[in-house]
Structures are given as structure tokens and as C-alpha cells.
mmCIF file of C-alpha atoms and ligand atoms in Angstrom:
data_model
loop_
_atom_site.group_PDB
_atom_site.id
_atom_site.type_symbol
_atom_site.label_atom_id
_atom_site.label_comp_id
_atom_site.label_asym_id
_atom_site.label_seq_id
_atom_site.Cartn_x
_atom_site.Cartn_y
_atom_site.Cartn_z
ATOM 1 C CA MET A 1 -25.664 -157.667 -164.048
ATOM 2 C CA ARG A 2 -24.442 -161.607 -164.296
ATOM 3 C CA ASP A 3 -27.531 -163.912 -163.015
ATOM 4 C CA PRO A 4 -26.473 -165.025 -159.473
ATOM 5 C CA GLY A 5 -27.797 -168.251 -159.459
ATOM 6 C CA PHE A 6 -28.872 -169.292 -156.352
ATOM 7 C CA GLY A 7 -26.810 -169.477 -152.705
ATOM 8 C CA GLN A 8 -23.764 -168.944 -154.743
ATOM 9 C CA SER A 9 -22.474 -165.731 -152.509
ATOM 10 C CA PHE A 10 -23.287 -163.285 -149.939
ATOM 11 C CA THR A 11 -24.365 -159.836 -149.195
ATOM 12 C CA ASP A 12 -21.430 -157.901 -146.715
ATOM 13 C CA HIS A 13 -23.012 -158.285 -143.158
ATOM 14 C CA MET A 14 -25.940 -160.652 -141.272
ATOM 15 C CA VAL A 15 -27.975 -159.736 -137.994
ATOM 16 C CA VAL A 16 -27.096 -161.766 -135.319
ATOM 17 C CA ALA A 17 -29.097 -162.276 -131.763
ATOM 18 C CA ARG A 18 -28.014 -164.715 -129.179
ATOM 19 C CA TYR A 19 -30.593 -166.756 -126.367
ATOM 20 C CA GLY A 20 -29.347 -167.376 -122.995
ATOM 21 C CA ALA A 21 -32.235 -169.528 -120.335
ATOM 22 C CA THR A 22 -31.879 -166.909 -118.223
ATOM 23 C CA SER A 23 -31.462 -164.011 -119.862
ATOM 24 C CA GLY A 24 -33.251 -163.911 -122.774
ATOM 25 C CA TRP A 25 -33.042 -162.571 -126.602
ATOM 26 C CA SER A 26 -29.669 -160.528 -127.007
ATOM 27 C CA GLU A 27 -30.588 -157.275 -129.123
ATOM 28 C CA PRO A 28 -30.172 -158.163 -132.622
ATOM 29 C CA GLU A 29 -27.363 -156.688 -134.386
ATOM 30 C CA VAL A 30 -26.079 -156.465 -137.616
ATOM 31 C CA VAL A 31 -21.985 -157.813 -138.123
ATOM 32 C CA PRO A 32 -19.995 -158.439 -140.961
ATOM 33 C CA PHE A 33 -20.894 -161.413 -142.151
ATOM 34 C CA ALA A 34 -17.658 -163.929 -140.864
ATOM 35 C CA GLU A 35 -17.564 -167.278 -140.199
ATOM 36 C CA VAL A 36 -19.602 -168.140 -137.039
ATOM 37 C CA ARG A 37 -17.572 -170.127 -133.645
ATOM 38 C CA VAL A 38 -19.461 -172.899 -132.136
ATOM 39 C CA SER A 39 -18.586 -175.138 -129.796
ATOM 40 C CA PRO A 40 -18.183 -179.554 -131.249
ATOM 41 C CA ALA A 41 -20.561 -179.560 -128.239
ATOM 42 C CA ALA A 42 -23.062 -177.766 -129.224
ATOM 43 C CA LEU A 43 -26.329 -178.899 -129.057
ATOM 44 C CA GLY A 44 -27.677 -177.990 -132.061
ATOM 45 C CA LEU A 45 -24.911 -180.248 -134.020
ATOM 46 C CA HIS A 46 -25.905 -183.576 -132.182
ATOM 47 C CA TYR A 47 -29.358 -183.372 -132.048
ATOM 48 C CA GLY A 48 -30.620 -181.089 -134.389
ATOM 49 C CA GLN A 49 -32.111 -178.148 -133.337
ATOM 50 C CA GLU A 50 -32.518 -176.586 -136.086
ATOM 51 C CA ILE A 51 -34.780 -174.375 -138.064
ATOM 52 C CA PHE A 52 -34.724 -171.811 -141.065
ATOM 53 C CA GLU A 53 -36.885 -170.162 -143.115
ATOM 54 C CA GLY A 54 -36.662 -168.703 -146.747
ATOM 55 C CA LEU A 55 -37.840 -164.858 -148.259
ATOM 56 C CA LYS A 56 -37.043 -163.045 -150.751
ATOM 57 C CA ALA A 57 -36.369 -158.698 -151.008
ATOM 58 C CA TYR A 58 -37.372 -157.775 -155.031
ATOM 59 C CA ARG A 59 -36.896 -154.705 -156.482
ATOM 60 C CA GLN A 60 -39.468 -152.184 -156.944
ATOM 61 C CA PRO A 61 -39.983 -149.797 -160.362
ATOM 62 C CA ASP A 62 -39.251 -147.030 -158.205
ATOM 63 C CA GLY A 63 -36.092 -148.016 -157.539
ATOM 64 C CA GLY A 64 -37.056 -148.784 -153.787
ATOM 65 C CA VAL A 65 -37.232 -152.327 -152.498
ATOM 66 C CA ALA A 66 -39.771 -154.663 -151.155
ATOM 67 C CA LEU A 67 -40.161 -157.481 -148.668
ATOM 68 C CA PHE A 68 -42.411 -160.496 -149.723
ATOM 69 C CA ARG A 69 -45.301 -161.268 -147.180
ATOM 70 C CA PRO A 70 -42.243 -161.145 -144.187
ATOM 71 C CA ASP A 71 -44.762 -161.850 -141.943
ATOM 72 C CA ALA A 72 -45.962 -164.932 -143.269
ATOM 73 C CA ASN A 73 -42.435 -166.283 -143.153
ATOM 74 C CA ALA A 74 -41.447 -165.193 -139.143
ATOM 75 C CA ALA A 75 -45.383 -167.107 -138.145
ATOM 76 C CA ARG A 76 -44.142 -170.345 -139.433
ATOM 77 C CA PHE A 77 -40.698 -169.779 -137.774
ATOM 78 C CA ASP A 78 -42.377 -169.492 -134.117
ATOM 79 C CA LEU A 79 -44.317 -172.572 -135.165
ATOM 80 C CA SER A 80 -41.071 -173.564 -136.166
ATOM 81 C CA ALA A 81 -39.881 -173.003 -133.035
ATOM 82 C CA ASP A 82 -42.107 -174.586 -130.888
ATOM 83 C CA ARG A 83 -42.067 -178.301 -132.634
ATOM 84 C CA LEU A 84 -38.685 -179.012 -131.837
ATOM 85 C CA ALA A 85 -38.546 -177.124 -127.720
ATOM 86 C CA MET A 86 -36.245 -174.198 -129.246
ATOM 87 C CA PRO A 87 -37.231 -170.660 -127.769
ATOM 88 C CA ARG A 88 -39.143 -167.645 -129.908
ATOM 89 C CA LEU A 89 -38.039 -165.171 -130.589
ATOM 90 C CA PRO A 90 -39.692 -161.151 -129.678
ATOM 91 C CA ASP A 91 -42.495 -160.439 -131.040
ATOM 92 C CA GLY A 92 -41.253 -158.838 -134.384
ATOM 93 C CA THR A 93 -37.899 -159.045 -134.326
ATOM 94 C CA PHE A 94 -37.813 -161.174 -137.920
ATOM 95 C CA THR A 95 -38.997 -158.873 -139.707
ATOM 96 C CA ALA A 96 -37.144 -155.985 -138.063
ATOM 97 C CA THR A 97 -34.053 -158.136 -138.417
ATOM 98 C CA CYS A 98 -34.769 -159.275 -142.351
ATOM 99 C CA ILE A 99 -35.926 -155.059 -143.207
ATOM 100 C CA ASP A 100 -32.294 -154.114 -141.823
ATOM 101 C CA LEU A 101 -29.537 -156.607 -143.004
ATOM 102 C CA VAL A 102 -31.223 -155.496 -146.676
ATOM 103 C CA ARG A 103 -31.320 -151.800 -145.791
ATOM 104 C CA HIS A 104 -27.271 -152.207 -144.715
ATOM 105 C CA ASP A 105 -26.929 -154.640 -148.233
ATOM 106 C CA GLU A 106 -29.053 -152.657 -150.422
ATOM 107 C CA SER A 107 -27.143 -152.736 -153.267
ATOM 108 C CA PHE A 108 -27.192 -156.439 -153.533
ATOM 109 C CA VAL A 109 -30.678 -156.852 -154.224
ATOM 110 C CA PRO A 110 -30.399 -156.704 -158.089
ATOM 111 C CA SER A 111 -32.607 -154.783 -160.855
ATOM 112 C CA VAL A 112 -33.451 -157.280 -163.475
ATOM 113 C CA SER A 113 -37.030 -158.463 -163.563
ATOM 114 C CA GLY A 114 -36.695 -162.149 -162.309
ATOM 115 C CA GLN A 115 -34.134 -161.801 -159.507
ATOM 116 C CA SER A 116 -34.499 -161.079 -156.208
ATOM 117 C CA LEU A 117 -32.567 -160.859 -152.964
ATOM 118 C CA TYR A 118 -32.995 -164.206 -150.977
ATOM 119 C CA LEU A 119 -33.036 -163.417 -147.312
ATOM 120 C CA ARG A 120 -32.368 -166.727 -144.761
ATOM 121 C CA PRO A 121 -32.964 -167.038 -141.117
ATOM 122 C CA ILE A 122 -31.400 -169.207 -139.319
ATOM 123 C CA MET A 123 -32.074 -170.157 -135.825
ATOM 124 C CA VAL A 124 -29.391 -173.497 -134.301
ATOM 125 C CA ALA A 125 -28.959 -174.860 -130.537
ATOM 126 C CA THR A 126 -25.815 -173.923 -129.160
ATOM 127 C CA GLU A 127 -25.320 -174.793 -126.060
ATOM 128 C CA ALA A 128 -21.941 -176.754 -125.340
ATOM 129 C CA ALA A 129 -23.232 -180.014 -123.790
ATOM 130 C CA LEU A 130 -24.396 -183.298 -124.550
ATOM 131 C CA GLY A 131 -27.739 -185.530 -123.836
ATOM 132 C CA VAL A 132 -30.999 -185.193 -125.323
ATOM 133 C CA ARG A 133 -33.038 -182.446 -124.508
ATOM 134 C CA ALA A 134 -34.123 -178.850 -124.758
ATOM 135 C CA ALA A 135 -31.115 -176.401 -125.286
ATOM 136 C CA GLN A 136 -30.535 -173.503 -122.892
ATOM 137 C CA GLN A 137 -28.592 -171.097 -125.421
ATOM 138 C CA TYR A 138 -29.335 -170.368 -128.945
ATOM 139 C CA LEU A 139 -27.971 -168.028 -132.497
ATOM 140 C CA TYR A 140 -31.121 -166.950 -134.809
ATOM 141 C CA ALA A 141 -28.461 -166.082 -137.831
ATOM 142 C CA VAL A 142 -29.666 -163.717 -140.872
ATOM 143 C CA ILE A 143 -28.006 -164.247 -143.615
ATOM 144 C CA ALA A 144 -28.392 -163.190 -147.832
ATOM 145 C CA SER A 145 -27.996 -164.438 -151.339
ATOM 146 C CA PRO A 146 -28.649 -162.794 -154.631
ATOM 147 C CA ALA A 147 -30.433 -165.264 -156.319
ATOM 148 C CA GLY A 148 -31.004 -165.191 -160.158
ATOM 149 C CA SER A 149 -34.121 -166.278 -162.120
ATOM 150 C CA TYR A 150 -34.273 -170.429 -161.028
ATOM 151 C CA PHE A 151 -34.721 -171.198 -164.830
ATOM 152 C CA PRO A 152 -32.046 -168.535 -166.493
ATOM 153 C CA GLY A 153 -32.622 -170.035 -169.983
ATOM 154 C CA GLY A 154 -36.071 -170.014 -169.535
ATOM 155 C CA VAL A 155 -38.262 -171.606 -167.895
ATOM 156 C CA ARG A 156 -38.020 -175.607 -168.332
ATOM 157 C CA PRO A 157 -40.544 -178.519 -167.058
ATOM 158 C CA LEU A 158 -39.248 -180.827 -163.750
ATOM 159 C CA SER A 159 -39.053 -184.355 -163.921
ATOM 160 C CA VAL A 160 -40.312 -185.994 -160.328
ATOM 161 C CA TRP A 161 -39.347 -189.501 -160.007
ATOM 162 C CA THR A 162 -42.949 -190.756 -157.076
ATOM 163 C CA THR A 163 -40.104 -192.903 -154.306
ATOM 164 C CA GLU A 164 -42.153 -194.703 -152.317
ATOM 165 C CA THR A 165 -38.704 -196.232 -150.606
ATOM 166 C CA TYR A 166 -38.672 -193.407 -147.654
ATOM 167 C CA VAL A 167 -40.726 -190.804 -146.503
ATOM 168 C CA ARG A 168 -41.343 -187.506 -145.490
ATOM 169 C CA ALA A 169 -43.677 -187.222 -142.655
ATOM 170 C CA VAL A 170 -45.925 -188.748 -140.958
ATOM 171 C CA ALA A 171 -48.982 -186.959 -138.728
ATOM 172 C CA GLY A 172 -46.975 -185.493 -135.493
ATOM 173 C CA GLY A 173 -44.116 -185.475 -136.759
ATOM 174 C CA THR A 174 -41.873 -182.188 -137.976
ATOM 175 C CA GLY A 175 -43.300 -182.101 -141.208
ATOM 176 C CA ALA A 176 -45.219 -178.798 -141.251
ATOM 177 C CA ALA A 177 -41.794 -177.747 -139.066
ATOM 178 C CA LYS A 178 -39.588 -176.252 -141.432
ATOM 179 C CA CYS A 179 -36.281 -178.163 -140.199
ATOM 180 C CA ALA A 180 -33.089 -178.594 -141.372
ATOM 181 C CA GLY A 181 -33.847 -182.546 -140.949
ATOM 182 C CA ASN A 182 -36.416 -182.839 -143.011
ATOM 183 C CA TYR A 183 -34.140 -181.448 -145.400
ATOM 184 C CA ALA A 184 -30.884 -184.891 -143.999
ATOM 185 C CA ALA A 185 -33.743 -186.793 -144.793
ATOM 186 C CA SER A 186 -35.009 -186.262 -148.030
ATOM 187 C CA LEU A 187 -31.106 -187.126 -149.926
ATOM 188 C CA ALA A 188 -31.703 -190.292 -149.853
ATOM 189 C CA ALA A 189 -34.465 -189.610 -151.889
ATOM 190 C CA LYS A 190 -33.149 -187.040 -154.133
ATOM 191 C CA ALA A 191 -30.531 -189.608 -154.928
ATOM 192 C CA GLU A 192 -32.920 -191.928 -155.778
ATOM 193 C CA ALA A 193 -34.802 -189.395 -158.184
ATOM 194 C CA THR A 194 -31.233 -188.955 -160.133
ATOM 195 C CA GLU A 195 -30.428 -192.466 -160.863
ATOM 196 C CA ARG A 196 -33.635 -192.753 -162.393
ATOM 197 C CA GLY A 197 -32.955 -189.265 -164.961
ATOM 198 C CA CYS A 198 -35.600 -187.451 -161.996
ATOM 199 C CA ASP A 199 -34.902 -184.113 -161.076
ATOM 200 C CA GLU A 200 -36.697 -184.383 -157.751
ATOM 201 C CA ALA A 201 -38.216 -186.573 -155.433
ATOM 202 C CA LEU A 202 -41.613 -186.580 -155.222
ATOM 203 C CA TRP A 203 -43.014 -187.597 -152.129
ATOM 204 C CA LEU A 204 -46.998 -189.458 -151.017
ATOM 205 C CA ASP A 205 -48.271 -190.330 -147.223
ATOM 206 C CA ALA A 206 -46.238 -192.466 -144.679
ATOM 207 C CA ILE A 207 -49.379 -194.526 -144.523
ATOM 208 C CA GLU A 208 -51.002 -195.748 -148.095
ATOM 209 C CA ARG A 209 -47.499 -194.352 -149.577
ATOM 210 C CA ARG A 210 -50.739 -193.185 -151.547
ATOM 211 C CA TRP A 211 -51.583 -189.821 -151.440
ATOM 212 C CA ILE A 212 -50.183 -187.145 -153.187
ATOM 213 C CA GLU A 213 -48.032 -184.676 -149.984
ATOM 214 C CA GLU A 214 -45.409 -182.453 -151.908
ATOM 215 C CA LEU A 215 -41.849 -181.938 -153.179
ATOM 216 C CA SER A 216 -38.621 -181.858 -150.283
ATOM 217 C CA GLY A 217 -38.832 -177.371 -150.443
ATOM 218 C CA MET A 218 -41.663 -176.807 -152.980
ATOM 219 C CA ASN A 219 -45.077 -177.794 -153.039
ATOM 220 C CA VAL A 220 -47.498 -179.372 -155.543
ATOM 221 C CA MET A 221 -50.670 -178.487 -158.197
ATOM 222 C CA PHE A 222 -52.507 -179.607 -159.955
ATOM 223 C CA VAL A 223 -55.046 -178.275 -162.475
ATOM 224 C CA ALA A 224 -58.279 -179.127 -164.369
ATOM 225 C CA SER A 225 -59.590 -176.779 -167.130
ATOM 226 C CA LYS A 226 -60.721 -173.918 -164.605
ATOM 227 C CA GLN A 227 -59.115 -176.227 -160.935
ATOM 228 C CA ILE A 228 -56.801 -175.760 -158.890
ATOM 229 C CA VAL A 229 -56.207 -178.616 -156.702
ATOM 230 C CA THR A 230 -53.821 -179.120 -154.634
ATOM 231 C CA PRO A 231 -53.209 -181.111 -151.228
ATOM 232 C CA PRO A 232 -54.825 -180.078 -148.220
ATOM 233 C CA ALA A 233 -52.348 -178.792 -145.500
ATOM 234 C CA GLY A 234 -52.998 -181.329 -143.187
ATOM 235 C CA GLY A 235 -49.344 -181.420 -141.279
ATOM 236 C CA THR A 236 -47.468 -183.747 -142.874
ATOM 237 C CA ILE A 237 -47.090 -180.670 -145.247
ATOM 238 C CA LEU A 238 -45.248 -177.005 -145.223
ATOM 239 C CA ASP A 239 -47.465 -175.042 -145.314
ATOM 240 C CA GLY A 240 -45.610 -172.709 -148.335
ATOM 241 C CA VAL A 241 -45.509 -168.981 -148.574
ATOM 242 C CA THR A 242 -46.194 -169.282 -152.201
ATOM 243 C CA ARG A 243 -48.600 -171.908 -151.982
ATOM 244 C CA LYS A 244 -51.351 -169.461 -149.720
ATOM 245 C CA SER A 245 -50.333 -166.932 -152.137
ATOM 246 C CA ILE A 246 -50.801 -168.828 -155.226
ATOM 247 C CA LEU A 247 -53.561 -170.152 -154.666
ATOM 248 C CA GLN A 248 -55.511 -166.683 -153.241
ATOM 249 C CA LEU A 249 -54.523 -165.186 -156.632
ATOM 250 C CA ALA A 250 -56.454 -168.497 -158.369
ATOM 251 C CA ARG A 251 -59.609 -167.388 -156.663
ATOM 252 C CA ASP A 252 -58.289 -163.413 -157.965
ATOM 253 C CA LEU A 253 -58.164 -165.108 -161.415
ATOM 254 C CA GLY A 254 -61.633 -166.866 -161.102
ATOM 255 C CA PHE A 255 -60.227 -169.624 -160.848
ATOM 256 C CA ASP A 256 -62.313 -172.804 -158.456
ATOM 257 C CA VAL A 257 -59.139 -173.540 -156.148
ATOM 258 C CA VAL A 258 -59.656 -177.302 -154.745
ATOM 259 C CA GLU A 259 -57.255 -178.111 -151.568
ATOM 260 C CA ARG A 260 -58.262 -182.382 -151.249
ATOM 261 C CA PRO A 261 -55.852 -185.752 -150.483
ATOM 262 C CA ILE A 262 -55.114 -186.492 -154.447
ATOM 263 C CA ALA A 263 -54.005 -189.741 -154.783
ATOM 264 C CA ILE A 264 -51.059 -191.224 -156.749
ATOM 265 C CA ASP A 265 -53.581 -192.875 -159.447
ATOM 266 C CA GLU A 266 -55.983 -189.842 -160.365
ATOM 267 C CA LEU A 267 -52.356 -188.851 -162.236
ATOM 268 C CA PHE A 268 -52.145 -191.938 -164.578
ATOM 269 C CA ASP A 269 -56.133 -191.846 -165.340
ATOM 270 C CA GLY A 270 -55.512 -187.956 -166.973
ATOM 271 C CA ALA A 271 -57.463 -186.642 -164.091
ATOM 272 C CA PHE A 272 -55.144 -182.743 -165.163
ATOM 273 C CA ASP A 273 -53.479 -181.381 -167.853
ATOM 274 C CA GLU A 274 -50.809 -179.104 -165.596
ATOM 275 C CA ALA A 275 -49.048 -180.009 -162.717
ATOM 276 C CA PHE A 276 -45.895 -177.666 -161.596
ATOM 277 C CA ALA A 277 -44.256 -177.196 -158.096
ATOM 278 C CA CYS A 278 -43.978 -173.539 -156.245
ATOM 279 C CA GLY A 279 -41.795 -172.230 -153.651
ATOM 280 C CA THR A 280 -40.339 -169.187 -152.957
ATOM 281 C CA ALA A 281 -36.881 -170.188 -154.654
ATOM 282 C CA ALA A 282 -38.508 -171.100 -157.812
ATOM 283 C CA VAL A 283 -41.529 -169.177 -157.955
ATOM 284 C CA ILE A 284 -44.217 -170.825 -159.626
ATOM 285 C CA ALA A 285 -41.464 -174.292 -161.933
ATOM 286 C CA PRO A 286 -44.201 -176.806 -163.833
ATOM 287 C CA ILE A 287 -44.135 -180.212 -164.262
ATOM 288 C CA GLY A 288 -43.503 -182.017 -167.276
ATOM 289 C CA THR A 289 -43.130 -185.860 -165.744
ATOM 290 C CA VAL A 290 -43.790 -188.447 -162.823
ATOM 291 C CA THR A 291 -42.225 -191.453 -163.072
ATOM 292 C CA SER A 292 -43.032 -194.227 -160.501
ATOM 293 C CA PRO A 293 -43.278 -197.188 -159.876
ATOM 294 C CA ARG A 294 -47.149 -197.825 -160.087
ATOM 295 C CA GLY A 295 -46.941 -195.592 -163.355
ATOM 296 C CA ASP A 296 -45.973 -192.264 -165.484
ATOM 297 C CA ALA A 297 -47.884 -189.178 -166.365
ATOM 298 C CA THR A 298 -47.150 -186.654 -168.735
ATOM 299 C CA PHE A 299 -48.291 -182.772 -168.308
ATOM 300 C CA ALA A 300 -48.269 -179.752 -170.404
ATOM 301 C CA ASP A 301 -44.750 -179.329 -170.677
ATOM 302 C CA VAL A 302 -45.905 -175.143 -169.693
ATOM 303 C CA GLY A 303 -48.600 -174.670 -169.083
ATOM 304 C CA PRO A 304 -50.802 -171.842 -169.300
ATOM 305 C CA VAL A 305 -52.445 -172.265 -165.872
ATOM 306 C CA ALA A 306 -48.598 -172.337 -164.258
ATOM 307 C CA LEU A 307 -47.097 -169.821 -166.595
ATOM 308 C CA ALA A 308 -50.101 -167.426 -165.470
ATOM 309 C CA LEU A 309 -49.950 -167.429 -161.844
ATOM 310 C CA ARG A 310 -46.890 -167.460 -162.287
ATOM 311 C CA ASP A 311 -46.658 -164.229 -164.146
ATOM 312 C CA ALA A 312 -49.002 -162.617 -161.344
ATOM 313 C CA LEU A 313 -47.377 -163.214 -158.326
ATOM 314 C CA LEU A 314 -44.441 -161.826 -159.653
ATOM 315 C CA ASP A 315 -46.639 -159.359 -161.166
ATOM 316 C CA VAL A 316 -47.610 -158.562 -157.279
ATOM 317 C CA GLN A 317 -43.906 -159.319 -156.162
ATOM 318 C CA GLU A 318 -42.220 -157.177 -158.388
ATOM 319 C CA GLY A 319 -44.777 -153.768 -158.167
ATOM 320 C CA ARG A 320 -46.077 -154.234 -161.532
ATOM 321 C CA THR A 321 -49.698 -154.511 -159.974
ATOM 322 C CA ASP A 322 -51.233 -152.765 -157.626
ATOM 323 C CA ASP A 323 -50.873 -155.175 -153.844
ATOM 324 C CA ARG A 324 -54.239 -155.438 -153.277
ATOM 325 C CA HIS A 325 -54.257 -158.299 -150.676
ATOM 326 C CA GLY A 326 -51.166 -155.933 -149.051
ATOM 327 C CA TRP A 327 -48.622 -158.644 -149.087
ATOM 328 C CA LEU A 328 -45.351 -156.457 -150.036
ATOM 329 C CA VAL A 329 -43.432 -154.753 -146.704
ATOM 330 C CA ARG A 330 -41.517 -151.853 -148.247
ATOM 331 C CA VAL A 331 -37.924 -151.147 -146.997
ATOM 332 C CA PRO A 332 -36.720 -147.848 -146.087
ATOM 333 C CA THR A 333 -33.787 -147.533 -148.135
ATOM 334 C CA THR A 334 -32.478 -144.339 -150.151
ATOM 335 C CA SER A 335 -32.704 -145.158 -153.654
ATOM 336 C CA ALA A 336 -36.579 -145.113 -153.118
ATOM 337 C CA VAL A 337 -37.541 -142.464 -156.226
ATOM 338 C CA PRO A 338 -40.658 -140.480 -154.339
ATOM 339 C CA SER A 339 -43.868 -140.358 -156.904
ATOM 340 C CA THR A 340 -44.913 -136.861 -158.125
HETATM 341 C C1 LIG B 1 -40.195 -174.138 -147.553
HETATM 342 C C2 LIG B 1 -40.089 -175.147 -148.143
HETATM 343 C C3 LIG B 1 -41.607 -174.956 -149.121
HETATM 344 C C4 LIG B 1 -42.235 -173.710 -149.973
HETATM 345 O O1 LIG B 1 -42.592 -173.033 -148.670
HETATM 346 P P1 LIG B 1 -42.262 -171.077 -149.103
HETATM 347 O O2 LIG B 1 -42.854 -170.329 -147.870
HETATM 348 O O3 LIG B 1 -42.757 -171.230 -150.366
HETATM 349 O O4 LIG B 1 -41.503 -171.054 -149.139
HETATM 350 C C5 LIG B 1 -42.281 -175.685 -149.459
HETATM 351 N N1 LIG B 1 -42.049 -177.686 -149.077
HETATM 352 C C6 LIG B 1 -41.181 -177.450 -148.293
HETATM 353 C C7 LIG B 1 -41.354 -179.415 -147.393
HETATM 354 C C8 LIG B 1 -40.064 -176.372 -148.128
HETATM 355 O O5 LIG B 1 -39.680 -176.500 -146.514
#
């Protein structure tokens, strides 16, 4: 199969449910993928009440399909909804609708290792009105897009630029919510990174501009011999499902896992051998260089620890090893060959 890239094409169906303040949530439906009609007065278009999620379905060795930790994404969707004063979905609806969509569009789940079907649930305020308040009507939708390996030509290290011009999040803000506005606000920093010849922006804390937070769409980790060090999920960073999973797998593999604030200066002192970013889309992306107004740091291009953790996680996701933590949720499909 040709490598599908990322987010380029969509499957035949989507899930749609609508919410009204008095009627509650409608029964979610799987319908043909099509444009959705919203009023130009929809509150979400004006004031940014919009949250989303990202998770993947993986082809399994028996031909079946499994979702990776959808309940963790469901819990985060609730957290994001709470933060943006949006209604939660009924319990179980998030995972059930993801399963339903994959069942309908199972033929789009690639069978090539490193490829998967990316699911994108969203919720947006649709009530037509002006005035800054929580909307009374919302649209929930799930779309799906076949995803290639993040590095089709082989794993390549990222270069990141540490911006001191912009900040992503502050305690009490929306940093821990997966909301569209966080991404909109990150684009100017991405442009700054591009100007410096770097791939992505690395965020520092908003108060001291000293403590490393994360990238715009990925968490960040550092390796010093048998230690994995990552900033704590204390309210300003997005608590990634990949982050959580890698920390668990690292413990399983005998690494010492430390969640603590990391000062940017530690990188310049050569305290770490490896740096990598992690998130659903890329799984693990090694970081080769960190450039900042205060100094630069280089790391192993593609470090052995990053690669080992990447393999360990993909082995679980693609069903090659025992799913000892119960992370896979099987999708009832017609393709699975019953094991004998
Ligand atoms: C989605 C996201 C991540 C990664 O989360 P995963 O659940 O691992 O995909 C990290 N940081 C930000 C800012 C994000 O939006």
C-alpha cells in the first residue's frame, strides 16, 4: 500500500451527534462523510469553544483491529469539555462511537507495520448567537484518516527552537485541555522555528521562561543513562496518552522514571544523552538539536533508548507482544481469523 501520509484523506463515514441544552445528546449516528452545515453565527466560530482528540486503530496479527487506550482519550475529552464549559458526552459514548466508525470503515485500516487509522473526535459550539457565554448547542463528530509512518524515509531526528517570544500555557489556563485555541496560538512560534531552520517550537514555562514544558503537539523526554526524565503533568502541559504509556513501558524495561521540572540550562550542560518527543501521531520522534537564544544542545541523532521505547510501544499497539496492561480494545470486525 502507498504510504498515506498524515491527514490527507478521509474514510467513507463519520460519526455525528448533536446536543441541545434541553434535549441533551442525540443518539450518535454513523453517516457518509460529508460537509457539515453550521451557521456563520455559530458560537464556536466566534469564541473558540472547540475541543478535539486523536487516537489510532491498529491492524492486529490475526487480521483484526484494535484501538489503543480509547478510554484514556475519553477521560481527557471530558477534562477538556469541563475546562471549556462544554457538556460531557454520556459515559461510554466516546469509545463506542470510535469503535462504530472503525467497524464501518475497517477496510481503511492499513495492514503495513507503522501505519494505522487515525481517529479525530471533535466537539464544537454550534448555537447561532453572539455574546460571550457557554453555547446551548454543540456538534460532536468523529472522522478517520489513514496514517502513514511519521518518518516514511526512516526515523530522522527533529530540530527544535526554544522560543522566548511566546508562551503556550500558564497555570489556570487551557494548557492541559486539548482545545483548538492552543494550537492556533502555537503557530506564530512554529513560524519562528521555521525561520531559524528548525522543525518545531519547544515551549518553556510562562513565568520564568526557564522550565521545559513540551512541543506544540507532543510531550518531551530526556535520557541520562538508565534514567528517563520528563516534566510533570502539573496543569500547564497536555497529559499525553503516549507519555503515560512510555513511562509505564520504561518502568517495565527497568528504567528509572523521573517526573520533575527540567531547566533549559541542564541541556546545555550536557546532562542528557538523548532527547525525544512523543505523541499519538509520531509515537516517538528523536530530537537531535535544541536551539535557543541562550545556547544550543545536541543529542544522539537516533538514540538507542528512544528506539527501544518506540519498538516496545509499537509492539503493543500492533499486537506483537502481550498486552499486559490491557491497553488494546478490540473492534468487532469481520476480518479477524479466530486463533486455533
Ligand atoms: C495531543 C497532544 C500531545 C500528545 O498527546 P497524546 O495523547 O500522546 O497523543 C502532547 N502535547 C499536546 C500539546 C497535545 O495537544
